[in-house]
N, CA, C and O atoms as a CHARMM CRD file, in Angstrom:
* protein
*
  304
    1    1 MET  N      0.83500  -1.17800   0.00000 PROA 1      0.00000
    2    1 MET  CA     0.00000   0.00000   0.00000 PROA 1      0.00000
    3    1 MET  C      0.87700   1.23600   0.00000 PROA 1      0.00000
    4    1 MET  O      1.94100   1.28100   0.61700 PROA 1      0.00000
    5    2 LYS  N      0.38700   2.24200  -0.71800 PROA 2      0.00000
    6    2 LYS  CA     1.12000   3.50700  -0.76200 PROA 2      0.00000
    7    2 LYS  C      0.13000   4.66100  -0.83800 PROA 2      0.00000
    8    2 LYS  O     -1.03800   4.45600  -1.16500 PROA 2      0.00000
    9    3 ALA  N      0.58100   5.85000  -0.54300 PROA 3      0.00000
   10    3 ALA  CA    -0.27400   7.03500  -0.59200 PROA 3      0.00000
   11    3 ALA  C     -0.92500   7.14300  -1.95600 PROA 3      0.00000
   12    3 ALA  O     -0.27200   6.96600  -2.98400 PROA 3      0.00000
   13    4 GLY  N     -2.22700   7.43900  -1.95800 PROA 4      0.00000
   14    4 GLY  CA    -2.97700   7.57600  -3.19200 PROA 4      0.00000
   15    4 GLY  C     -3.75700   6.32600  -3.57600 PROA 4      0.00000
   16    4 GLY  O     -4.68200   6.40500  -4.38500 PROA 4      0.00000
   17    5 ASP  N     -3.40300   5.17600  -3.01200 PROA 5      0.00000
   18    5 ASP  CA    -4.14300   3.94600  -3.31000 PROA 5      0.00000
   19    5 ASP  C     -5.58200   4.07300  -2.82100 PROA 5      0.00000
   20    5 ASP  O     -5.84600   4.66700  -1.77600 PROA 5      0.00000
   21    6 VAL  N     -6.50600   3.50500  -3.59200 PROA 6      0.00000
   22    6 VAL  CA    -7.89500   3.41300  -3.17200 PROA 6      0.00000
   23    6 VAL  C     -8.13300   1.98200  -2.73100 PROA 6      0.00000
   24    6 VAL  O     -7.98900   1.04300  -3.51500 PROA 6      0.00000
   25    7 LEU  N     -8.50000   1.82600  -1.45900 PROA 7      0.00000
   26    7 LEU  CA    -8.70700   0.51000  -0.87100 PROA 7      0.00000
   27    7 LEU  C    -10.19600   0.23700  -0.72000 PROA 7      0.00000
   28    7 LEU  O    -10.97500   1.13300  -0.39600 PROA 7      0.00000
   29    8 HSD  N    -10.57700  -1.00600  -0.95900 PROA 8      0.00000
   30    8 HSD  CA   -11.94800  -1.45100  -0.70400 PROA 8      0.00000
   31    8 HSD  C    -11.89600  -2.20400   0.62200 PROA 8      0.00000
   32    8 HSD  O    -11.41400  -3.33500   0.68000 PROA 8      0.00000
   33    9 LEU  N    -12.39400  -1.57600   1.68400 PROA 9      0.00000
   34    9 LEU  CA   -12.29000  -2.14200   3.02300 PROA 9      0.00000
   35    9 LEU  C    -13.57300  -2.88000   3.38900 PROA 9      0.00000
   36    9 LEU  O    -14.67200  -2.33200   3.30200 PROA 9      0.00000
   37   10 THR  N    -13.40800  -4.13600   3.80100 PROA 10     0.00000
   38   10 THR  CA   -14.52400  -4.99000   4.18400 PROA 10     0.00000
   39   10 THR  C    -14.26800  -5.54400   5.57800 PROA 10     0.00000
   40   10 THR  O    -13.32800  -5.12500   6.25400 PROA 10     0.00000
   41   11 ARG  N    -15.09600  -6.47800   6.00500 PROA 11     0.00000
   42   11 ARG  CA   -14.90800  -7.12400   7.31000 PROA 11     0.00000
   43   11 ARG  C    -13.56000  -7.82000   7.42000 PROA 11     0.00000
   44   11 ARG  O    -13.08300  -8.06400   8.52900 PROA 11     0.00000
   45   12 ALA  N    -12.93900  -8.14200   6.29700 PROA 12     0.00000
   46   12 ALA  CA   -11.61100  -8.75500   6.33900 PROA 12     0.00000
   47   12 ALA  C    -10.60000  -7.80100   6.97300 PROA 12     0.00000
   48   12 ALA  O     -9.62100  -8.24100   7.57400 PROA 12     0.00000
   49   13 ALA  N    -10.83900  -6.49600   6.83700 PROA 13     0.00000
   50   13 ALA  CA    -9.95100  -5.48500   7.41400 PROA 13     0.00000
   51   13 ALA  C    -10.31600  -5.17100   8.86500 PROA 13     0.00000
   52   13 ALA  O     -9.43700  -4.91300   9.68800 PROA 13     0.00000
   53   14 SER  N    -11.61100  -5.19500   9.17400 PROA 14     0.00000
   54   14 SER  CA   -12.06900  -4.89500  10.53200 PROA 14     0.00000
   55   14 SER  C    -13.56900  -5.14200  10.62600 PROA 14     0.00000
   56   14 SER  O    -14.29000  -4.92000   9.65400 PROA 14     0.00000
   57   15 PRO  N    -14.04900  -5.59600  11.77700 PROA 15     0.00000
   58   15 PRO  CA   -15.49400  -5.79800  11.94300 PROA 15     0.00000
   59   15 PRO  C    -16.31000  -4.51700  11.76000 PROA 15     0.00000
   60   15 PRO  O    -17.51300  -4.58800  11.51000 PROA 15     0.00000
   61   16 GLN  N    -15.67400  -3.34600  11.88200 PROA 16     0.00000
   62   16 GLN  CA   -16.40300  -2.08700  11.71700 PROA 16     0.00000
   63   16 GLN  C    -16.92400  -1.89000  10.29800 PROA 16     0.00000
   64   16 GLN  O    -17.77900  -1.03500  10.06900 PROA 16     0.00000
   65   17 PHE  N    -16.42200  -2.66800   9.34600 PROA 17     0.00000
   66   17 PHE  CA   -16.83800  -2.50400   7.95500 PROA 17     0.00000
   67   17 PHE  C    -17.87100  -3.54900   7.55300 PROA 17     0.00000
   68   17 PHE  O    -17.69600  -4.25800   6.56200 PROA 17     0.00000
   69   18 ALA  N    -18.95400  -3.63700   8.33500 PROA 18     0.00000
   70   18 ALA  CA   -20.07000  -4.51000   7.97400 PROA 18     0.00000
   71   18 ALA  C    -20.61800  -4.05600   6.62500 PROA 18     0.00000
   72   18 ALA  O    -21.05800  -4.86700   5.81000 PROA 18     0.00000
   73   19 ARG  N    -20.58200  -2.74000   6.40800 PROA 19     0.00000
   74   19 ARG  CA   -20.88600  -2.16900   5.09500 PROA 19     0.00000
   75   19 ARG  C    -19.54700  -1.70300   4.52600 PROA 19     0.00000
   76   19 ARG  O    -18.94600  -0.76900   5.05800 PROA 19     0.00000
   77   20 PRO  N    -19.07100  -2.33700   3.45800 PROA 20     0.00000
   78   20 PRO  CA   -17.75500  -1.97900   2.90100 PROA 20     0.00000
   79   20 PRO  C    -17.67800  -0.50600   2.48800 PROA 20     0.00000
   80   20 PRO  O    -18.68200   0.11400   2.13600 PROA 20     0.00000
   81   21 ILE  N    -16.46000   0.03300   2.54300 PROA 21     0.00000
   82   21 ILE  CA   -16.22700   1.41000   2.12000 PROA 21     0.00000
   83   21 ILE  C    -15.03500   1.46200   1.16900 PROA 21     0.00000
   84   21 ILE  O    -14.20400   0.55400   1.13600 PROA 21     0.00000
   85   22 LEU  N    -14.97100   2.54200   0.40000 PROA 22     0.00000
   86   22 LEU  CA   -13.78300   2.87600  -0.38600 PROA 22     0.00000
   87   22 LEU  C    -13.00800   3.91500   0.40900 PROA 22     0.00000
   88   22 LEU  O    -13.59400   4.80500   1.02500 PROA 22     0.00000
   89   23 PHE  N    -11.68600   3.79300   0.39100 PROA 23     0.00000
   90   23 PHE  CA   -10.83600   4.63000   1.23200 PROA 23     0.00000
   91   23 PHE  C     -9.58400   5.00300   0.45100 PROA 23     0.00000
   92   23 PHE  O     -8.85700   4.12600  -0.01600 PROA 23     0.00000
   93   24 ARG  N     -9.32800   6.31300   0.30600 PROA 24     0.00000
   94   24 ARG  CA    -8.09200   6.77700  -0.35400 PROA 24     0.00000
   95   24 ARG  C     -7.04600   7.02400   0.72600 PROA 24     0.00000
   96   24 ARG  O     -7.22900   7.86000   1.61200 PROA 24     0.00000
   97   25 LEU  N     -5.95900   6.28800   0.63400 PROA 25     0.00000
   98   25 LEU  CA    -4.90700   6.32800   1.63500 PROA 25     0.00000
   99   25 LEU  C     -4.04600   7.58100   1.50300 PROA 25     0.00000
  100   25 LEU  O     -3.56000   7.90500   0.41900 PROA 25     0.00000
  101   26 ILE  N     -3.86800   8.28000   2.62300 PROA 26     0.00000
  102   26 ILE  CA    -2.91900   9.38900   2.68800 PROA 26     0.00000
  103   26 ILE  C     -1.59000   8.85800   3.20200 PROA 26     0.00000
  104   26 ILE  O     -0.54000   9.07800   2.59800 PROA 26     0.00000
  105   27 LYS  N     -1.65400   8.14200   4.35100 PROA 27     0.00000
  106   27 LYS  CA    -0.41800   7.58300   4.89700 PROA 27     0.00000
  107   27 LYS  C     -0.73300   6.46200   5.87200 PROA 27     0.00000
  108   27 LYS  O     -1.82900   6.37500   6.42600 PROA 27     0.00000
  109   28 ILE  N      0.25900   5.61100   6.06300 PROA 28     0.00000
  110   28 ILE  CA     0.21200   4.58200   7.08500 PROA 28     0.00000
  111   28 ILE  C      0.85600   5.17700   8.32100 PROA 28     0.00000
  112   28 ILE  O      1.97300   5.68800   8.24600 PROA 28     0.00000
  113   29 ARG  N      0.17600   5.12300   9.45500 PROA 29     0.00000
  114   29 ARG  CA     0.65300   5.74000  10.68700 PROA 29     0.00000
  115   29 ARG  C      1.64900   4.83000  11.39900 PROA 29     0.00000
  116   29 ARG  O      1.28200   4.11300  12.33000 PROA 29     0.00000
  117   30 ALA  N      2.88100   4.85700  10.97300 PROA 30     0.00000
  118   30 ALA  CA     3.93500   4.03000  11.56700 PROA 30     0.00000
  119   30 ALA  C      4.33900   4.53400  12.95300 PROA 30     0.00000
  120   30 ALA  O      5.01500   3.82000  13.69400 PROA 30     0.00000
  121   31 ASP  N      3.93800   5.74300  13.30900 PROA 31     0.00000
  122   31 ASP  CA     4.29900   6.30800  14.60800 PROA 31     0.00000
  123   31 ASP  C      3.44600   5.76400  15.75100 PROA 31     0.00000
  124   31 ASP  O      3.78200   5.97100  16.91700 PROA 31     0.00000
  125   32 LEU  N      2.35200   5.07400  15.44200 PROA 32     0.00000
  126   32 LEU  CA     1.48600   4.51500  16.47500 PROA 32     0.00000
  127   32 LEU  C      1.74500   3.01900  16.61400 PROA 32     0.00000
  128   32 LEU  O      1.75800   2.29300  15.62000 PROA 32     0.00000
  129   33 HSD  N      1.94900   2.56400  17.83100 PROA 33     0.00000
  130   33 HSD  CA     2.22200   1.15200  18.07300 PROA 33     0.00000
  131   33 HSD  C      0.91300   0.38300  18.16000 PROA 33     0.00000
  132   33 HSD  O     -0.06300   0.85500  18.74300 PROA 33     0.00000
  133   34 THR  N      0.90700  -0.81400  17.57000 PROA 34     0.00000
  134   34 THR  CA    -0.31200  -1.61200  17.50000 PROA 34     0.00000
  135   34 THR  C     -0.00200  -3.07400  17.79500 PROA 34     0.00000
  136   34 THR  O      1.15200  -3.45200  17.99600 PROA 34     0.00000
  137   35 TYR  N     -1.04900  -3.88500  17.81700 PROA 35     0.00000
  138   35 TYR  CA    -0.86800  -5.32500  17.91600 PROA 35     0.00000
  139   35 TYR  C     -0.28400  -5.83600  16.60900 PROA 35     0.00000
  140   35 TYR  O     -0.44600  -5.21100  15.56100 PROA 35     0.00000
  141   36 SER  N      0.39200  -6.96700  16.67500 PROA 36     0.00000
  142   36 SER  CA     0.99700  -7.56100  15.48600 PROA 36     0.00000
  143   36 SER  C     -0.06200  -7.80200  14.41100 PROA 36     0.00000
  144   36 SER  O     -1.10800  -8.39200  14.68000 PROA 36     0.00000
  145   37 GLY  N      0.21900  -7.34200  13.19600 PROA 37     0.00000
  146   37 GLY  CA    -0.68300  -7.53800  12.06700 PROA 37     0.00000
  147   37 GLY  C     -1.68800  -6.42000  11.85800 PROA 37     0.00000
  148   37 GLY  O     -2.39300  -6.40300  10.84900 PROA 37     0.00000
  149   38 TRP  N     -1.76200  -5.48700  12.79400 PROA 38     0.00000
  150   38 TRP  CA    -2.70200  -4.37200  12.70300 PROA 38     0.00000
  151   38 TRP  C     -1.95000  -3.07600  12.43600 PROA 38     0.00000
  152   38 TRP  O     -0.76400  -2.97100  12.74900 PROA 38     0.00000
  153   39 THR  N     -2.63300  -2.08300  11.85600 PROA 39     0.00000
  154   39 THR  CA    -2.01400  -0.79200  11.57200 PROA 39     0.00000
  155   39 THR  C     -3.06200   0.30900  11.55800 PROA 39     0.00000
  156   39 THR  O     -4.25500   0.05000  11.40400 PROA 39     0.00000
  157   40 TRP  N     -2.59400   1.54800  11.72300 PROA 40     0.00000
  158   40 TRP  CA    -3.44700   2.72600  11.60800 PROA 40     0.00000
  159   40 TRP  C     -3.26500   3.32300  10.20900 PROA 40     0.00000
  160   40 TRP  O     -2.13900   3.47800   9.73600 PROA 40     0.00000
  161   41 LEU  N     -4.37500   3.65400   9.55700 PROA 41     0.00000
  162   41 LEU  CA    -4.35400   4.30300   8.25000 PROA 41     0.00000
  163   41 LEU  C     -4.98500   5.67800   8.37300 PROA 41     0.00000
  164   41 LEU  O     -5.94500   5.86200   9.12100 PROA 41     0.00000
  165   42 ASP  N     -4.45100   6.63700   7.64700 PROA 42     0.00000
  166   42 ASP  CA    -4.98500   7.99100   7.60700 PROA 42     0.00000
  167   42 ASP  C     -5.40600   8.25300   6.16900 PROA 42     0.00000
  168   42 ASP  O     -4.63500   8.00400   5.24200 PROA 42     0.00000
  169   43 GLY  N     -6.62700   8.75700   5.97400 PROA 43     0.00000
  170   43 GLY  CA    -7.07200   9.01300   4.60900 PROA 43     0.00000
  171   43 GLY  C     -8.49600   9.51900   4.54900 PROA 43     0.00000
  172   43 GLY  O     -9.02800  10.05100   5.52300 PROA 43     0.00000
  173   44 TYR  N     -9.11400   9.34200   3.37300 PROA 44     0.00000
  174   44 TYR  CA   -10.45400   9.83600   3.11600 PROA 44     0.00000
  175   44 TYR  C    -11.38800   8.70300   2.72500 PROA 44     0.00000
  176   44 TYR  O    -11.05600   7.86700   1.88500 PROA 44     0.00000
  177   45 GLN  N    -12.56500   8.68900   3.34900 PROA 45     0.00000
  178   45 GLN  CA   -13.61500   7.78600   2.89500 PROA 45     0.00000
  179   45 GLN  C    -14.21300   8.40400   1.63800 PROA 45     0.00000
  180   45 GLN  O    -14.44300   9.61200   1.58000 PROA 45     0.00000
  181   46 LEU  N    -14.46300   7.56500   0.62700 PROA 46     0.00000
  182   46 LEU  CA   -14.97300   8.03500  -0.65800 PROA 46     0.00000
  183   46 LEU  C    -16.41000   7.58400  -0.86400 PROA 46     0.00000
  184   46 LEU  O    -16.82500   6.54400  -0.35300 PROA 46     0.00000
  185   47 ASN  N    -17.17300   8.38200  -1.62500 PROA 47     0.00000
  186   47 ASN  CA   -18.50500   7.93800  -2.02000 PROA 47     0.00000
  187   47 ASN  C    -18.38600   7.14300  -3.32200 PROA 47     0.00000
  188   47 ASN  O    -17.28200   6.90900  -3.81400 PROA 47     0.00000
  189   48 GLU  N    -19.53000   6.73200  -3.87800 PROA 48     0.00000
  190   48 GLU  CA   -19.50200   5.88400  -5.08100 PROA 48     0.00000
  191   48 GLU  C    -18.95700   6.59500  -6.31100 PROA 48     0.00000
  192   48 GLU  O    -18.60900   5.93900  -7.29200 PROA 48     0.00000
  193   49 ARG  N    -18.87600   7.92500  -6.28100 PROA 49     0.00000
  194   49 ARG  CA   -18.30100   8.67900  -7.40200 PROA 49     0.00000
  195   49 ARG  C    -16.81900   8.97500  -7.21100 PROA 49     0.00000
  196   49 ARG  O    -16.19400   9.60800  -8.06200 PROA 49     0.00000
  197   50 GLY  N    -16.25500   8.51400  -6.09100 PROA 50     0.00000
  198   50 GLY  CA   -14.83900   8.73500  -5.83800 PROA 50     0.00000
  199   50 GLY  C    -14.52800  10.05400  -5.16800 PROA 50     0.00000
  200   50 GLY  O    -13.37000  10.46700  -5.12000 PROA 50     0.00000
  201   51 GLU  N    -15.55900  10.73000  -4.64400 PROA 51     0.00000
  202   51 GLU  CA   -15.37400  12.00800  -3.96500 PROA 51     0.00000
  203   51 GLU  C    -15.15900  11.77600  -2.47000 PROA 51     0.00000
  204   51 GLU  O    -15.81400  10.92600  -1.86700 PROA 51     0.00000
  205   52 ALA  N    -14.24900  12.52600  -1.88500 PROA 52     0.00000
  206   52 ALA  CA   -13.99700  12.41900  -0.44700 PROA 52     0.00000
  207   52 ALA  C    -15.19700  12.95400   0.31500 PROA 52     0.00000
  208   52 ALA  O    -15.66600  14.06300   0.05700 PROA 52     0.00000
  209   53 VAL  N    -15.69500  12.15200   1.26500 PROA 53     0.00000
  210   53 VAL  CA   -16.83800  12.57300   2.06900 PROA 53     0.00000
  211   53 VAL  C    -16.48900  12.71100   3.54600 PROA 53     0.00000
  212   53 VAL  O    -17.22100  13.36000   4.29300 PROA 53     0.00000
  213   54 ALA  N    -15.37400  12.10600   3.98100 PROA 54     0.00000
  214   54 ALA  CA   -14.97300  12.20800   5.38400 PROA 54     0.00000
  215   54 ALA  C    -13.50000  11.86400   5.52800 PROA 54     0.00000
  216   54 ALA  O    -13.00500  10.92300   4.90700 PROA 54     0.00000
  217   55 ARG  N    -12.80700  12.63900   6.35400 PROA 55     0.00000
  218   55 ARG  CA   -11.41800  12.32100   6.70200 PROA 55     0.00000
  219   55 ARG  C    -11.47700  11.33200   7.85100 PROA 55     0.00000
  220   55 ARG  O    -12.21700  11.54100   8.81200 PROA 55     0.00000
  221   56 ARG  N    -10.69500  10.24400   7.76200 PROA 56     0.00000
  222   56 ARG  CA   -10.77400   9.21100   8.79400 PROA 56     0.00000
  223   56 ARG  C     -9.41000   8.65400   9.14000 PROA 56     0.00000
  224   56 ARG  O     -8.51200   8.60700   8.29800 PROA 56     0.00000
  225   57 GLU  N     -9.25900   8.22900  10.39700 PROA 57     0.00000
  226   57 GLU  CA    -8.13300   7.41700  10.84300 PROA 57     0.00000
  227   57 GLU  C     -8.72400   6.06400  11.18300 PROA 57     0.00000
  228   57 GLU  O     -9.64700   5.96900  11.99100 PROA 57     0.00000
  229   58 LEU  N     -8.19200   5.01400  10.56500 PROA 58     0.00000
  230   58 LEU  CA    -8.76200   3.68300  10.72600 PROA 58     0.00000
  231   58 LEU  C     -7.73900   2.70800  11.27900 PROA 58     0.00000
  232   58 LEU  O     -6.56700   2.73700  10.90200 PROA 58     0.00000
  233   59 TYR  N     -8.18900   1.85400  12.16600 PROA 59     0.00000
  234   59 TYR  CA    -7.36600   0.78400  12.73800 PROA 59     0.00000
  235   59 TYR  C     -7.79100  -0.50300  12.05400 PROA 59     0.00000
  236   59 TYR  O     -8.91900  -0.95900  12.24200 PROA 59     0.00000
  237   60 VAL  N     -6.89900  -1.09700  11.25600 PROA 60     0.00000
  238   60 VAL  CA    -7.28300  -2.23000  10.41300 PROA 60     0.00000
  239   60 VAL  C     -6.24800  -3.35400  10.46300 PROA 60     0.00000
  240   60 VAL  O     -5.08900  -3.14900  10.82000 PROA 60     0.00000
  241   61 LEU  N     -6.70200  -4.52600  10.10000 PROA 61     0.00000
  242   61 LEU  CA    -5.83700  -5.68400   9.94500 PROA 61     0.00000
  243   61 LEU  C     -5.14300  -5.56900   8.58600 PROA 61     0.00000
  244   61 LEU  O     -5.80600  -5.51300   7.55100 PROA 61     0.00000
  245   62 LYS  N     -3.81400  -5.53400   8.59100 PROA 62     0.00000
  246   62 LYS  CA    -3.06100  -5.34400   7.34100 PROA 62     0.00000
  247   62 LYS  C     -3.43800  -6.35800   6.27200 PROA 62     0.00000
  248   62 LYS  O     -3.59800  -5.99800   5.10600 PROA 62     0.00000
  249   63 ALA  N     -3.58100  -7.62300   6.65600 PROA 63     0.00000
  250   63 ALA  CA    -3.87800  -8.67900   5.68900 PROA 63     0.00000
  251   63 ALA  C     -5.22300  -8.45700   4.98900 PROA 63     0.00000
  252   63 ALA  O     -5.42600  -8.95800   3.88400 PROA 63     0.00000
  253   64 GLY  N     -6.12900  -7.72700   5.60500 PROA 64     0.00000
  254   64 GLY  CA    -7.42700  -7.46300   4.99800 PROA 64     0.00000
  255   64 GLY  C     -7.44000  -6.26900   4.07500 PROA 64     0.00000
  256   64 GLY  O     -8.46900  -5.97500   3.46600 PROA 64     0.00000
  257   65 THR  N     -6.30800  -5.56200   3.95200 PROA 65     0.00000
  258   65 THR  CA    -6.25600  -4.33800   3.14200 PROA 65     0.00000
  259   65 THR  C     -5.28500  -4.44600   1.96900 PROA 65     0.00000
  260   65 THR  O     -4.95300  -3.43400   1.35200 PROA 65     0.00000
  261   66 ASN  N     -4.83300  -5.64000   1.65600 PROA 66     0.00000
  262   66 ASN  CA    -3.77200  -5.75600   0.64900 PROA 66     0.00000
  263   66 ASN  C     -4.25600  -5.68600  -0.78900 PROA 66     0.00000
  264   66 ASN  O     -3.44500  -5.79300  -1.70900 PROA 66     0.00000
  265   67 ARG  N     -5.55700  -5.51000  -1.01200 PROA 67     0.00000
  266   67 ARG  CA    -6.05700  -5.44700  -2.37900 PROA 67     0.00000
  267   67 ARG  C     -6.61800  -4.06100  -2.69700 PROA 67     0.00000
  268   67 ARG  O     -7.73600  -3.74800  -2.28700 PROA 67     0.00000
  269   68 PRO  N     -5.87100  -3.22600  -3.41400 PROA 68     0.00000
  270   68 PRO  CA    -6.44000  -1.93500  -3.81600 PROA 68     0.00000
  271   68 PRO  C     -7.65100  -2.13400  -4.72300 PROA 68     0.00000
  272   68 PRO  O     -7.73400  -3.12000  -5.45700 PROA 68     0.00000
  273   69 HSD  N     -8.58500  -1.19400  -4.66700 PROA 69     0.00000
  274   69 HSD  CA    -9.76100  -1.20100  -5.53300 PROA 69     0.00000
  275   69 HSD  C     -9.30100  -1.04700  -6.97500 PROA 69     0.00000
  276   69 HSD  O     -8.55400  -0.12000  -7.28700 PROA 69     0.00000
  277   70 ARG  N     -9.73400  -1.93800  -7.85700 PROA 70     0.00000
  278   70 ARG  CA    -9.25900  -1.90400  -9.24100 PROA 70     0.00000
  279   70 ARG  C    -10.29000  -1.40700 -10.24100 PROA 70     0.00000
  280   70 ARG  O     -9.92000  -1.02600 -11.35100 PROA 70     0.00000
  281   71 GLY  N    -11.54600  -1.39700  -9.89300 PROA 71     0.00000
  282   71 GLY  CA   -12.58700  -0.95800 -10.83800 PROA 71     0.00000
  283   71 GLY  C    -12.61800   0.55400 -10.95300 PROA 71     0.00000
  284   71 GLY  O    -12.15800   1.26300 -10.05800 PROA 71     0.00000
  285   72 PRO  N    -13.15900   1.04100 -12.05500 PROA 72     0.00000
  286   72 PRO  CA   -13.26700   2.49300 -12.19900 PROA 72     0.00000
  287   72 PRO  C    -14.30300   3.05100 -11.25300 PROA 72     0.00000
  288   72 PRO  O    -15.33000   2.41700 -11.01500 PROA 72     0.00000
  289   73 LEU  N    -14.05500   4.21300 -10.71800 PROA 73     0.00000
  290   73 LEU  CA   -15.03900   4.91400  -9.90400 PROA 73     0.00000
  291   73 LEU  C    -15.92800   5.68900 -10.84900 PROA 73     0.00000
  292   73 LEU  O    -15.43900   6.33700 -11.77400 PROA 73     0.00000
  293   74 ARG  N    -17.22600   5.62900 -10.62600 PROA 74     0.00000
  294   74 ARG  CA   -18.16000   6.33700 -11.50700 PROA 74     0.00000
  295   74 ARG  C    -17.96100   7.83800 -11.39600 PROA 74     0.00000
  296   74 ARG  O    -17.84400   8.37600 -10.29500 PROA 74     0.00000
  297   75 ARG  N    -17.92200   8.49700 -12.51300 PROA 75     0.00000
  298   75 ARG  CA   -17.80800   9.96000 -12.55200 PROA 75     0.00000
  299   75 ARG  C    -19.10900  10.53300 -13.12300 PROA 75     0.00000
  300   75 ARG  O    -19.73700   9.90200 -13.97400 PROA 75     0.00000
  301   76 PRO  N    -19.51900  11.71900 -12.66700 PROA 76     0.00000
  302   76 PRO  CA   -20.76200  12.32800 -13.19100 PROA 76     0.00000
  303   76 PRO  C    -20.61300  12.71800 -14.65000 PROA 76     0.00000
  304   76 PRO  O    -21.55400  13.24000 -15.24800 PROA 76     0.00000
């Protein structure tokens, strides 16, 4: 994962994503200590058109976030 990636976050990343979201990564928060396999992400939650709707810091399981979103985001 790198800055600018759009991630499709589901329950595989965290139970908080019962409803999956799209998330544009700003940075991985390496300054915060976590349990093994988990990490803090800083970025923007996106709507279905790819527009940022909320700035968020998320605590996620790394193994659940290794697949960037590959489909095109709908544009108006």
